[in-house]
Amino acid sequence: MNKLRNITKKQLFLPIISMILVMLINVLFDIIDGNAAFDFFAISMKNGVLYGRIVDILNRGSEIAILALGMTLVVSASAGTDISVGSVMSLAGGMCCMMIAGFGVTSVSTVAELAHPIWFGIVCGILVAILAGAFNGFLVAYMKIQPMVATLILWSAARALALLLCNNMIVYVRMDEFKVFGSFLGPIPTPIIIAAICIAVLAAVLKFTALGTYIQSVGINKRASRIAGFNSANIILMCYTICGLFAGIAGIVNTSRIYSADTNNIGLNLEMDAILAVALGGNSLGGGKFNLAGSIIGAYTIQAITTTLLARGVSTAQAPVFKAIIIILIVVIQAPPVKEFFKKRSARKSAVKEAV
Amino acid sequence: MKNPTLHNMKKPRIGSHTIMLMITIVLFIVLYGAGCVMYANKEFGRLQNFLNVLINNAGLLIAACGITCVMLTGGIDISVGSVVAMTCMFMSVGLAEWGMSSGVLIAMILCIGLVFGAVQGYCIAYLEIQPFIVTMAGLFFARGMTAVISKEQVSVPFDSWFGQLSQIKVEMPFQIGAYLNKKGVLMVPYVRITVVVALVMVLITFLMLRYTKFGRSLYAVGGNQQSAALMGLNVKKTKLLSHVLCSFYATLGGLCFCLNTMCGTPTQATGLEMDAISSAVIGGTLLTGGVGNVIGTLFGVMINGTISSLVKFNGKLVASWANIITAILLCFFILLQAIFAKIKERKK
C-alpha cells in the first residue's frame, strides 16, 4: 500500500497514466470495431518505410515535442508562457523558403532555379527564429514585462512578417533535398530523428551542466538567486532564445513536411498544444521546478489524442471539443484542492480502519 | 490646466496611469488626424467613416470590456474569440435551421455565456487551476462546438426579428456631419444599433468599476489578493464573478458581431481574444491586475480599428501591415509602461 502511494506521488505518474489511458481507449475502439486488439501498437514495413499508428503519432508529434522543450524552460524560468512560438515557426518557414526561392518567386523545383543553397535558407530561418526568441527574452528579462504580453507582440507580428516575406503567397520548394526533413531518412521518419536529437542534446546539456539548476532557482525565486550570484536576467534571456531556436527547428520541419511555406497555417495554434504539453507533464505554469520528460510525454499524449480523434472520424474542426474535455479532466485531477480532497478521504478511511 | 508632464508626477492626482491614458487618447487623435490629412481626397475625415470604425468594432469593444474586468483581477481569458464564434453560429443556425424565435435564442445564448463563465470561473477560483489553461480549454471547446453546430457557413435570415435589427440605422441628431452625395441626396451619418449597445455597455462597466462594491473589489483583488482577503473580501467569489461577467460580455459581443457579419462560420473571429487583450493593454490595463480602465480599452479598440481602416484606405498595402503596425504600437506602449514602472521604483 505504501509503495503504491509513493508511486502515485511521483510527478511523472499522472502524465504516464493519461498516456496509458489514451492507448487503452484506442485498444477498446479496436476491439469494438472487430480489429485485432493490439492493432494500435502494430508496426510494419510498407514501401520501405515504417508504418503504424505509433509511428504516425511519434512522427506528427515531433513539432509539439520540440516546442515543448523550449516552452518548459521558459515556463520554469519566467513563470510565464511564450505564446509566439507558433507564429515564429511560420516566420522561420517563410524566411527559409523565401531565401531558397528568392523574393516573389512562388515555386522552385530544380537546383538551377535556387536563389540561395538550401542549407543557407535553413540557417537563415533558424537564425531569424533565434532573433525572435531573443527579442521576447529581452522584453521579459530586461524590461520586466509579463511574458504573455511581451510575446503577444510577436504572436501577431511574426506571422504578418512571414506573410510579407512570402509576398502573401505560398512558396513551394519541390526538391527532394528539402523534403527530406519532413519525410523519411531510410525507413525512419526524419522528424522523429530530429526530435530525438533535440531532446538528447537538451537533456545532455541539462544533465552535464548546472544550467537546469540555474533555471529552476531563477524560477523559484528571482531575487534570491540574484543574491546567490546568478545573473537572473541573462538566464531568462537564454531560455527565451533557446525557445526561439526550437521554434525555428519545428518551423523548418513543418515547412519541409508540406515542402512549402504556407505561412497562414504553419504552426497555427501550436503554441497552445506546446503549453498544454508542459501542463500535462505535471509542470506548474507558475515556474520553478520542471521535468523535461513530463513535457515530452505530454506532447506525445496530445498528439495521440488528436490522432485518435481523427482516426475515429471526428473532423479537424470538431476535434477541439473532445480535446477540451480531456484537458479539463486531466487538469482538474491535478488541481491542488481535488488532490487534498482525496488525501483527506484516504486519511479518513485509514483512520476508520485503525479504529476497527 | 497645465499639460501633465513627468514633473507633475509628484502631485498625487496625476499618476502615471493617467498619463498613459492621455498618451493613448493623444495617439488616437494623432493617428486619426494623420489619416484625415493623408486621405483627404478619399474623405477619411467624414463623420461616417469615424462611425464605421465604431460599427466594425462594436463586438470587439464589448468583449474587450469583459476582458478588462478579468485582467483587473490579475486573470486572463483567452476564450472570448471562440465564444463569439460559437454565439454567431448558434444564432444563425438557430434562426435559419431550427426555426426558433429571436428572443428565445438571445436569452439562451446569454444564459450559455453565464454558464460558460461560471464553469471557467469555478475551475479558476475554487479548483485553483491556472486561468490560462482553463480558458484555453474553453477556447478549444467553444471553437469545436462551433463546428459541431454546423461545419458550413450559415447566413442569418433577414426576415427574422434579429435580422431586422441589423437594418436599423440610428441617425445622428440634428444632421451633424451630414453631406450631399454625388447624386445630390442628403446623407445623414448613422450608427448601427450594435454601436449603441456597445457604448451603453462601456458606460455601465465604467460606472460599475468606479462606484459599485463589486467594481472596487475587482481592483482590490487584482492589486493584492492577500490584503484583499484580509480586508474581508471574498476573493474566490470575486474571481468567479469576473469570469462570469467576461463570458457574458463575450456572448453579448458575439450577438453584436453577428449583427455586423450576418452569418456564422467555424473560423469566425479567430484571434479576437488577442485583439481584445492588446486593446486593453494599449488602453493602460496591466496584466498583473489592479490597474486599468474601460475608457482606456475603448480608445485601445478605436486605435486598433483606425489602423485597419488606414490600411484599407491606402489600398496598396497588404492586410498584414495592420497586424505589424498594431504590434509595433503594442510594443511601444508596453515599453512605456515598463519605463514608468522603473521611474516609480526609483522614487521609492
mmCIF file of C-alpha atoms in Angstrom, chain A residues 143-144 223 226, chain B residues 9 16 337-348:
data_model
loop_
_atom_site.group_PDB
_atom_site.id
_atom_site.type_symbol
_atom_site.label_atom_id
_atom_site.label_comp_id
_atom_site.label_asym_id
_atom_site.label_seq_id
_atom_site.Cartn_x
_atom_site.Cartn_y
_atom_site.Cartn_z
ATOM 1 C CA MET A 143 12.173 45.366 -19.423
ATOM 2 C CA LYS A 144 10.362 43.205 -16.814
ATOM 3 C CA ARG A 223 15.779 37.852 -6.213
ATOM 4 C CA ARG A 226 20.456 37.029 -7.945
ATOM 5 C CA MET B 9 4.106 63.292 -11.097
ATOM 6 C CA SER B 16 1.487 57.512 -14.381
ATOM 7 C CA GLN B 337 4.582 51.124 -19.055
ATOM 8 C CA ALA B 338 7.859 49.448 -18.142
ATOM 9 C CA ILE B 339 9.676 52.785 -18.081
ATOM 10 C CA PHE B 340 7.000 54.319 -15.854
ATOM 11 C CA ALA B 341 7.235 51.347 -13.526
ATOM 12 C CA LYS B 342 11.016 51.800 -13.323
ATOM 13 C CA ILE B 343 10.705 55.513 -12.536
ATOM 14 C CA LYS B 344 8.234 54.687 -9.785
ATOM 15 C CA GLU B 345 10.578 52.101 -8.311
ATOM 16 C CA ARG B 346 13.475 54.512 -8.298
ATOM 17 C CA LYS B 347 11.417 57.129 -6.450
ATOM 18 C CA LYS B 348 10.652 54.673 -3.697
#
